[in-house]
């Protein structure tokens, strides 16, 4: 599922473009629409659009810069990308002060702490919901074609869904576990298709609360939330491992770890290295289900579970247990992880020497 800024940008302009074609004769309209994709890719400014549409396009560019380029940039280019992303968000807000995605993304640089950012989003949440619901209702009333009206209504609510998803994720990070669970459940209730993958955040929140019956309930609800995928995602399985580990059921925890390795066949090295990626500012990064990239994101978000307790390695007690038991199950992955870590250290040493 996941939110895709570029796809959403395309949908917004495509919807506006096709509505403009209502005035034309059907055959001519079909021929004109056939060229939409090319114009979108090469001559976007020639398409009908509002300042709000232009602002969202700038947000989509910022999302690509901040979420997909910045985490993999070297130090030399990172500052440039940060400045570029900030500039794009400022331009978006100049065009549309109620571009809530830009407001939300900008807040990560403007506020001094995760807790302060959560408080800001919580304070503004009623206003964002009211504005998005008004836009949704207006979209439903403005189009007699049911499919188009439904898409327009869905797009109108997306900024609010992302707003609440960010609140849930921030609540998890700053230890407001009950708020995290309540927000994730609220999000699934508002959007039963769960485009935000709120069930992933919910699984981690329930693990923090050590609420196994509620986690069982969530797993049983998976088919009704998203029928295309079972409860074998990394978030659910890491939550299960955490609960079993806390209950000293190490045999059960190892069985779930084996399930995790089967679900993510190329994920053993990621489980051992436990590299962290920053959370996506626009939304959770879009990856292929059961890919190594998805596992890396899940591990990054699961740090709240892995790094509980004092541990000399700095990984946390559960994090260290995962390394040791994954290494036993996949010895070759442990060797590969060590090789990659040494390679990174050598590169960092070379870069440090060049800077000196």
Tab-separated table of C-alpha atoms in Angstrom, residues 46 78 132 139 192:
chain	number	residue	atom	x	y	z
A	46	UNK	CA	0.797	23.258	-19.568
A	78	UNK	CA	23.602	15.970	2.656
A	132	UNK	CA	-9.750	17.820	4.799
A	139	UNK	CA	-15.332	16.870	-3.923
A	192	UNK	CA	-10.216	0.535	6.475
